[in-house]
Coordinates of C-alpha atoms in Angstrom, one line a residue:
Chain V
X1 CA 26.1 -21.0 8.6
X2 CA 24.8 -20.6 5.2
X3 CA 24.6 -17.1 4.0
X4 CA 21.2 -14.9 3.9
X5 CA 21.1 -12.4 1.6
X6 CA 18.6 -9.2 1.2
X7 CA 18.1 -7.2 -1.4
X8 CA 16.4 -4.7 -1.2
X9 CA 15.4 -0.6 -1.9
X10 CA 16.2 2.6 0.3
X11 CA 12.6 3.9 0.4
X12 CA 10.7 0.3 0.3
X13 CA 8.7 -0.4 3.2
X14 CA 8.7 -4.4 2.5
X15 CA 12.0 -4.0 2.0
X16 CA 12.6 -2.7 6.0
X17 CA 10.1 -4.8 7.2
X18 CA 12.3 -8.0 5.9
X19 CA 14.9 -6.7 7.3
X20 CA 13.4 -6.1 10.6
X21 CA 12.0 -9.5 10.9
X22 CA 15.1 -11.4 10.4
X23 CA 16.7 -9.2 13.1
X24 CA 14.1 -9.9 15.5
X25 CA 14.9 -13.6 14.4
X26 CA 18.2 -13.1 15.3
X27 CA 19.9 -14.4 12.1
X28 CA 22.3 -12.7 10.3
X29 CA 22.2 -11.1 6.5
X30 CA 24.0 -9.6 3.9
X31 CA 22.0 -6.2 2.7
X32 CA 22.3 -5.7 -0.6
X33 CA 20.9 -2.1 -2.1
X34 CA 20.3 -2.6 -5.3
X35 CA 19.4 0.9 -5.6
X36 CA 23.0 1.6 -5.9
X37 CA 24.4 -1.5 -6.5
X38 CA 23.7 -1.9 -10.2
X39 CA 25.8 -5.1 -10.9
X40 CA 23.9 -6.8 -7.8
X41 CA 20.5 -5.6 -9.5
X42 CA 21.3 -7.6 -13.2
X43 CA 22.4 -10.3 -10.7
X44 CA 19.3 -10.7 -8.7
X45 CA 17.2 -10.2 -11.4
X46 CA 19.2 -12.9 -13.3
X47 CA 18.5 -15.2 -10.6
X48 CA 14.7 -14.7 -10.2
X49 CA 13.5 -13.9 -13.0
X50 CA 11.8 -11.0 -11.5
X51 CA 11.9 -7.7 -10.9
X52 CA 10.5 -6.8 -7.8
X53 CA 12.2 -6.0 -4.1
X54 CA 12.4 -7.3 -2.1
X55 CA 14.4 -10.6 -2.8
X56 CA 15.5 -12.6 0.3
X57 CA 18.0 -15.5 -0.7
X58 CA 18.0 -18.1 1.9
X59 CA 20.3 -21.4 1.1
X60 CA 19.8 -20.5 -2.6
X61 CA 16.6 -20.1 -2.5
X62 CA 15.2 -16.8 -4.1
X63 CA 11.7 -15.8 -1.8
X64 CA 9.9 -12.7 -3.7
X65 CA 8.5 -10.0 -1.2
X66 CA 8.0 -10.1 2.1
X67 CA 6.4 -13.4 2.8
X68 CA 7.4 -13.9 6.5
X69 CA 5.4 -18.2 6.0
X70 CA 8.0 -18.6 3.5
X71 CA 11.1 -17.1 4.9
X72 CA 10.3 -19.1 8.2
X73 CA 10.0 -22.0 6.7
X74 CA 13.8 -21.8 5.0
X75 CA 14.9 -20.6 8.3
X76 CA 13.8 -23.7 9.9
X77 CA 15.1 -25.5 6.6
X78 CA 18.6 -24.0 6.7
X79 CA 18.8 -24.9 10.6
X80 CA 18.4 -28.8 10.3
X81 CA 20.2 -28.9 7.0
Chain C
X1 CA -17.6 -8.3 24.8
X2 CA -15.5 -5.6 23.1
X3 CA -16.4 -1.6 23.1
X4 CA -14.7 -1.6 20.0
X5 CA -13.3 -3.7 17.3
X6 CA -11.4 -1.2 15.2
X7 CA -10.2 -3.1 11.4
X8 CA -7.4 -1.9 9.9
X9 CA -4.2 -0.4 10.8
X10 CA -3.4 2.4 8.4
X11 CA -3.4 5.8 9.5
X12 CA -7.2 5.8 10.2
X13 CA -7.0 2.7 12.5
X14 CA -4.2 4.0 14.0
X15 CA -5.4 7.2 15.2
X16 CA -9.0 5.5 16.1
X17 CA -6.4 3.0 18.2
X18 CA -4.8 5.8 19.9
X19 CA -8.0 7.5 20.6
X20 CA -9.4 4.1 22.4
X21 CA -6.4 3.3 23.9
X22 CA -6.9 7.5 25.8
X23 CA -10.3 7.2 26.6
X24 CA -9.3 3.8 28.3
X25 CA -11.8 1.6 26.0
X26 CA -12.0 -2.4 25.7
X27 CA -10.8 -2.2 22.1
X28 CA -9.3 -4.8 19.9
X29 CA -7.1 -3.3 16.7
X30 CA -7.1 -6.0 14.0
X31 CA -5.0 -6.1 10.9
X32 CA -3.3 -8.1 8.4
X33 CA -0.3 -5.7 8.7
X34 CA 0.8 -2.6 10.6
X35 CA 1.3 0.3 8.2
X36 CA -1.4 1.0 6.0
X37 CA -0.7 3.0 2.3
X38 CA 1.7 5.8 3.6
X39 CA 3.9 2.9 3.9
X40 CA 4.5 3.4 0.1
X41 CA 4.3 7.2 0.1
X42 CA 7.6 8.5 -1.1
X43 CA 7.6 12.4 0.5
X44 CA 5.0 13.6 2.1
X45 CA 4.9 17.8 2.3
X46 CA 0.9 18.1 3.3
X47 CA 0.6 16.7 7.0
X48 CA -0.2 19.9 9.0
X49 CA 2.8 19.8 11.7
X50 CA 5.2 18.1 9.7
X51 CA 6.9 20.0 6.5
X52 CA 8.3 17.3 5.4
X53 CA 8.7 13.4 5.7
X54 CA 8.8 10.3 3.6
X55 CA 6.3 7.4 4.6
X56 CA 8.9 5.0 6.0
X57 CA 10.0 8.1 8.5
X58 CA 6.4 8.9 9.2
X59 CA 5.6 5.1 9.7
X60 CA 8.5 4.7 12.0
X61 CA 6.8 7.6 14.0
X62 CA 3.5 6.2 14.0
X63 CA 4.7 3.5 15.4
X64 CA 6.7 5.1 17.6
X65 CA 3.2 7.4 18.9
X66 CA 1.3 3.4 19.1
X67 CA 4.0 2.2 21.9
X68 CA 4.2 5.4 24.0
X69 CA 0.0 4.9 23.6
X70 CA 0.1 1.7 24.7
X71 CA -1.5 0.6 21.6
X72 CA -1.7 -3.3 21.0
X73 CA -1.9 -4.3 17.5
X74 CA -3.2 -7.5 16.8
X75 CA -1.2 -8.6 13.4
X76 CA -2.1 -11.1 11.1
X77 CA -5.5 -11.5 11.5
X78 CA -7.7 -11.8 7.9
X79 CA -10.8 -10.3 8.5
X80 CA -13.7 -12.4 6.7
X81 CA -16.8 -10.9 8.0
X82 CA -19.0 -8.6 10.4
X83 CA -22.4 -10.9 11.6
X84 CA -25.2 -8.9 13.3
X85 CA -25.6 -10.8 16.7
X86 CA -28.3 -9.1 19.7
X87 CA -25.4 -7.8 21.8
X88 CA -23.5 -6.0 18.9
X89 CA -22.0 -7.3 16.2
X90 CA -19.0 -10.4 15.9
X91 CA -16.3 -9.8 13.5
X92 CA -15.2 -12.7 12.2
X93 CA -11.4 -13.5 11.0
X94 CA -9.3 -16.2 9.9
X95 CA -7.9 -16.6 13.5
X96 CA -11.3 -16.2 15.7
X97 CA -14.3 -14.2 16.2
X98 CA -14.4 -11.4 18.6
X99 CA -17.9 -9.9 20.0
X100 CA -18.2 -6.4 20.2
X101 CA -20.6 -3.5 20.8
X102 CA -19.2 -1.0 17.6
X103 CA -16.8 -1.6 14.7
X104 CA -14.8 1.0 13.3
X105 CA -13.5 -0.2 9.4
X106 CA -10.8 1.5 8.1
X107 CA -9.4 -1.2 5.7
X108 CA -8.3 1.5 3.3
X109 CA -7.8 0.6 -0.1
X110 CA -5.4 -0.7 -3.0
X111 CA -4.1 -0.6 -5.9
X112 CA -6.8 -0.7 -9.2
X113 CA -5.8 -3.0 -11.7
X114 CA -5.8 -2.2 -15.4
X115 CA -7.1 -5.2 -16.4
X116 CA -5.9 -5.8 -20.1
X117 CA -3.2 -8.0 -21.7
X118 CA 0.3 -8.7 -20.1
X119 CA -0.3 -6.9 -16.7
X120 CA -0.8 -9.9 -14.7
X121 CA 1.8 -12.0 -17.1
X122 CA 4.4 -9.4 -16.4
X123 CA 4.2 -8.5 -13.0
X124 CA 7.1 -8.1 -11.0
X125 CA 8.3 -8.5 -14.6
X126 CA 8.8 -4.7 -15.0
X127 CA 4.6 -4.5 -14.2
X128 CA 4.5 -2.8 -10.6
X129 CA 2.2 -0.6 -8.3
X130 CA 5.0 0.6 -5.6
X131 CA 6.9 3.2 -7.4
X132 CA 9.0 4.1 -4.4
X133 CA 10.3 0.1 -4.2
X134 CA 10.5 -1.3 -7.4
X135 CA 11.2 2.4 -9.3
X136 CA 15.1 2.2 -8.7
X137 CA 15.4 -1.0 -10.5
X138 CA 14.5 1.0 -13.6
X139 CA 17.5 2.4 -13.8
X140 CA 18.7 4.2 -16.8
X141 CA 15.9 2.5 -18.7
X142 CA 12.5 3.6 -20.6
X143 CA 9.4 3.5 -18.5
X144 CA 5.9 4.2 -18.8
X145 CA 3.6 5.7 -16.0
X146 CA 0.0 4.9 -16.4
X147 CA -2.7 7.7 -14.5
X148 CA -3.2 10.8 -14.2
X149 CA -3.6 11.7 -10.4
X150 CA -1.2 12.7 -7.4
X151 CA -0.3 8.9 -7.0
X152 CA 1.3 8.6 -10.8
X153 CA 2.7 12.5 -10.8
X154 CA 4.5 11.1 -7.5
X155 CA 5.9 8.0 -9.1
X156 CA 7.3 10.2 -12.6
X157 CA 8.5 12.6 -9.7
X158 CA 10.6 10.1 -7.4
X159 CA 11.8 8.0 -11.2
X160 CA 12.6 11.1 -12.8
X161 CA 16.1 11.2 -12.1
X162 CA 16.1 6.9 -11.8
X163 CA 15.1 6.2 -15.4
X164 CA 16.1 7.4 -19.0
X165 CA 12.9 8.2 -20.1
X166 CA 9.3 8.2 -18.7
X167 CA 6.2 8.3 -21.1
X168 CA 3.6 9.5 -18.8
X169 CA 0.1 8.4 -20.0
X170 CA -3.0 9.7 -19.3
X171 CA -6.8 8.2 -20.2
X172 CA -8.1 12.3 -19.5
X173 CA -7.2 15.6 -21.1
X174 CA -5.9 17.1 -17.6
X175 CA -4.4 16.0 -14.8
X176 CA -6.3 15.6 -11.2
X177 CA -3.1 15.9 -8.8
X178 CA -2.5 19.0 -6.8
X179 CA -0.9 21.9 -9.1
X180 CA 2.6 21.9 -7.3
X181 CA 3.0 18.7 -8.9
X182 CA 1.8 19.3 -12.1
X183 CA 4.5 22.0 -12.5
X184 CA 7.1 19.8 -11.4
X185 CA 6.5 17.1 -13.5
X186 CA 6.1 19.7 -16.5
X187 CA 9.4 20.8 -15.9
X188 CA 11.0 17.2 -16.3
X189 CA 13.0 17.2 -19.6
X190 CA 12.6 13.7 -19.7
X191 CA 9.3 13.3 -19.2
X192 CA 7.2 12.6 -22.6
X193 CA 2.7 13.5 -21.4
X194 CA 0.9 11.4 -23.8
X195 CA -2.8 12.5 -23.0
X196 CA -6.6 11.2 -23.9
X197 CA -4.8 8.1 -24.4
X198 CA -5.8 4.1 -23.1
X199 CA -3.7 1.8 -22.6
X200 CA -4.2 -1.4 -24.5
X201 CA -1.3 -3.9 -24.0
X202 CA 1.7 -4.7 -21.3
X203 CA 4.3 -6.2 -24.3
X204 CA 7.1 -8.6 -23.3
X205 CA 8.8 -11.4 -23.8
X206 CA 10.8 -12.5 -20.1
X207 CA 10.2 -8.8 -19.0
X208 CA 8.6 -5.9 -20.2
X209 CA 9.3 -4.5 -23.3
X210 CA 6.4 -2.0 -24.6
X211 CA 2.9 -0.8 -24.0
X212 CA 0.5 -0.4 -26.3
X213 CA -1.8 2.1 -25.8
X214 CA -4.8 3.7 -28.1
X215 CA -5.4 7.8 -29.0
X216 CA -8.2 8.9 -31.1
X217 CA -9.0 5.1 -32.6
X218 CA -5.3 4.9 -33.3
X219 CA -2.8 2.3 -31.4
X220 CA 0.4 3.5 -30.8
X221 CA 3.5 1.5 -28.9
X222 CA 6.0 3.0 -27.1
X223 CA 9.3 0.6 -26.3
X224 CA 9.8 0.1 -22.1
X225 CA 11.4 -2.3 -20.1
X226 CA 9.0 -1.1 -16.7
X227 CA 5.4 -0.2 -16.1
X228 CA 4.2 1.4 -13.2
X229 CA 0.6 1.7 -12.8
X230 CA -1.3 4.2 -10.7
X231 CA -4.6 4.2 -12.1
X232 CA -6.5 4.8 -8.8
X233 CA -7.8 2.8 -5.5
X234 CA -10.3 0.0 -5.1
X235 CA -11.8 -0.1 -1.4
X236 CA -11.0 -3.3 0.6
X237 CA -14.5 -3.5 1.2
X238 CA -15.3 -7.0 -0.3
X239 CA -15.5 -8.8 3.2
X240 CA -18.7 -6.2 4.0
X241 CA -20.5 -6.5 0.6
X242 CA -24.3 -7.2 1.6
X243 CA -23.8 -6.4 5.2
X244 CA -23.6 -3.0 4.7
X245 CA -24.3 -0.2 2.1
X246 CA -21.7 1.0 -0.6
X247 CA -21.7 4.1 -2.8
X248 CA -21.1 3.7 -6.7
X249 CA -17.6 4.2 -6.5
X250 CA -17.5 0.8 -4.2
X251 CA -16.7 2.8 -1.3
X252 CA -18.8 2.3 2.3
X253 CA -21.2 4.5 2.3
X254 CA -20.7 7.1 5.2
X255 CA -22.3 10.3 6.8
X256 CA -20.2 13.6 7.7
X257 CA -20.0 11.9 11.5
X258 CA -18.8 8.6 9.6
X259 CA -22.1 6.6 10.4
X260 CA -22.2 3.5 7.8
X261 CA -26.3 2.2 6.9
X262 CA -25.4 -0.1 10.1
X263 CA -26.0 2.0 13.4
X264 CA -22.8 1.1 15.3
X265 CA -21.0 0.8 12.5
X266 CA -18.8 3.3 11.7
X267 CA -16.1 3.9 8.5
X268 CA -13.1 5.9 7.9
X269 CA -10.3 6.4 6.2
X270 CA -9.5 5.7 2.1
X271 CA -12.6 2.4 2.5
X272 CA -15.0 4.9 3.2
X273 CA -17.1 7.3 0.7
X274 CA -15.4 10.9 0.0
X275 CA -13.4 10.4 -3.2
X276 CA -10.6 12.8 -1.4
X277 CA -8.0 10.5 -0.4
X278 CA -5.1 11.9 1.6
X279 CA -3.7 11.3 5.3
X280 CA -4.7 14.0 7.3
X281 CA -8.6 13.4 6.4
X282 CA -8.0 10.0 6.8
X283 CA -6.3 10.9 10.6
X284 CA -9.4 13.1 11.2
X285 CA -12.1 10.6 10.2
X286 CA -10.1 7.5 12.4
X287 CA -10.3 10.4 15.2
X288 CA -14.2 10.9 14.2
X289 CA -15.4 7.3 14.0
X290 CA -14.0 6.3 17.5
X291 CA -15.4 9.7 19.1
X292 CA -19.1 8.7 17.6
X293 CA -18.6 5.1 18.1
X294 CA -17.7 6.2 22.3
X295 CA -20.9 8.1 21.8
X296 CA -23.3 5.6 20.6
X297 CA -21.8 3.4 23.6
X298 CA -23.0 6.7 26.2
X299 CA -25.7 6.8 25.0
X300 CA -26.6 3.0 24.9
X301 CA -25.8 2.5 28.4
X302 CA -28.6 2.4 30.8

């Protein structure tokens, strides 16, 4: 299974909310806390371009916030694939 | 035919919810999301009965308060418009249209925009309005704060210790944020006030990397790499404009019992007129608008 990764903030609402979605989906992910992780910050911010939390990589893809459309549709993506 | 369509699930939505869901009303709460602005509140020391939380704790137990309620929240639902119809009212959203005899709004508010140069260019870019989520990314860098209320104090409190250096500018001469704060902040070494000043310019090239801002006809520039801006609230009120009445702030216009111009209509929380924005008067108005609306429904009745 391709790997899913999150990262994300302590206090950020969004942040939780991602999370919570793609365990209600039942998938599993890799939580990164760029809060403390200041090596997997430059990374992610490398990667995107951007600066914001959270960042859900799905099959290399980078979605920006929570956008549950988006992450759904990689989910069904990364399944056929 | 609804009792009550209650729009918007922040804490005034909520507690209307909880109050409908109690007095055993035909109520429908619609929202885009569950959570509301305390979702982005870092602590929170002022909720009577609570001495102290953060908004993701208190959240958590709001939610927790909506289930043992019995509270159904119907998510995702883009409210376009309220149409007068001879029954009630029909609130109209991206989804449906439900018919209903009273609507409680309670759409709160967001984030003003500074409007000028760079801000839209660079956001996400080091350019954001959630302190408490983006704010840890700054670390050990230069940041500016733009604002001069609780909401900016409470984003140089929570990045104080995150960045290197916060230039914390104000458009007044004073603060408006409750005094505890002001001390607090005032007792940051690394926190520069720059007062009476406007901000001009977001600079940047792939990210942030200044602010321009102007003091007394001069334009100064400071050298950041992140911007938070906390300038203030705009009402989500645009899907009402011309159905019902706003103040001058662009706020819904409201008596003390939370009566909008529309009788039936009622308004609470940050959308509605009372330039004091905080939680527990938000609570208290949710509670007020569904004890009025249950009133005018009494007193309807034959």
């Amino acid at each position: 299974m391709a790997k899913i990764r999150v990262y994300s903030t302590k206090m950020c609402p969004y942040c939780r909310m991602a999370k919570e979605y793609l365990e209600e989906k039942g998938v599993e992910f890799e939580e990164i806390d760029v809060s403390i992780d200041r090596e997997a910050a430059q990374e992610m911010i490398k990667k995107s371009g951007q600066m914001g939390v959270p960042q859900i990589e799905i099959n290399k893809r980078i979605i920006v916030g929570f956008d549950k459309e988006e992450i759904e549709k990689e989910l069904k993506a990364m399944k056929k694939g | 035919m609804y009792d009550v369509v209650i729009i918007g699930a922040g804490i005034a939505g909520q507690t209307a919810a909880i109050y409908a869901a109690r007095k055993r009303m035909d109520y429908l709460l619609l929202t885009k999301e569950l959570g509301g602005q305390f979702l982005e509140s870092g602590e929170i020391l002022n909720y009577p009965g609570i001495v102290r939380t953060t908004g993701a704790e208190f959240s958590a137990v709001m939610r927790e308060q909506l289930e043992f309620t019995n509270v159904k929240v119907w998510e995702g639902e883009v409210i376009k418009g309220i149409k007068k119809i001879k029954a009630g009212f029909k609130v109209v959203s991206d989804k449906g249209s439900y018919e209903t005899q009273t609507v409680i709004i309670a759409t709160g508010a967001r984030p003003r925009r500074l409007s000028i140069p760079g801000e839209e260019e660079f956001r996400n870019k080091g350019v954001t309005y959630c302190s408490i989520c983006d704010g840890p990314l700054f670390s050990g860098l230069d940041i500016a704060v733009v604002g001069g209320g609780n909401s900016a104090l409470e984003a140089v409190d929570f990045t104080h210790k995150i960045a290197k250096k916060i230039y914390l500018i104000n458009m007044g001469k004073k603060f408006s944020a409750h005094e505890y704060l002001i001390e607090r902040i005032e007792s940051y070494e690394n926190v520069e006030v720059i007062t009476e000043a406007e901000t001009k310019e977001i600079l940047g090239d792939e990210f942030v990397t200044g602010l321009v801002y102007k003091k007394k006809r001069r334009k100064y520039r400071v050298d950041v790499q992140g911007v938070i801006v906390e300038i203030g609230r705009t009402a989500n009120v645009d899907f009402v404009k011309g159905f019902i009445e706003l103040d001058d702030n662009g706020h819904i216009a409201v008596d003390c019992q939370m009566n909008t111009s529309v009788p039936g209509v009622f308004a609470a929380g940050d959308c509605a007129a009372g330039r004091e924005y905080q939680y527990v008067i938000s609570a208290g108005q949710g509670c007020m608008a569904l004890l009025k609306a249950a009133r005018y429904l009494a007193n309807r009745r034959p």
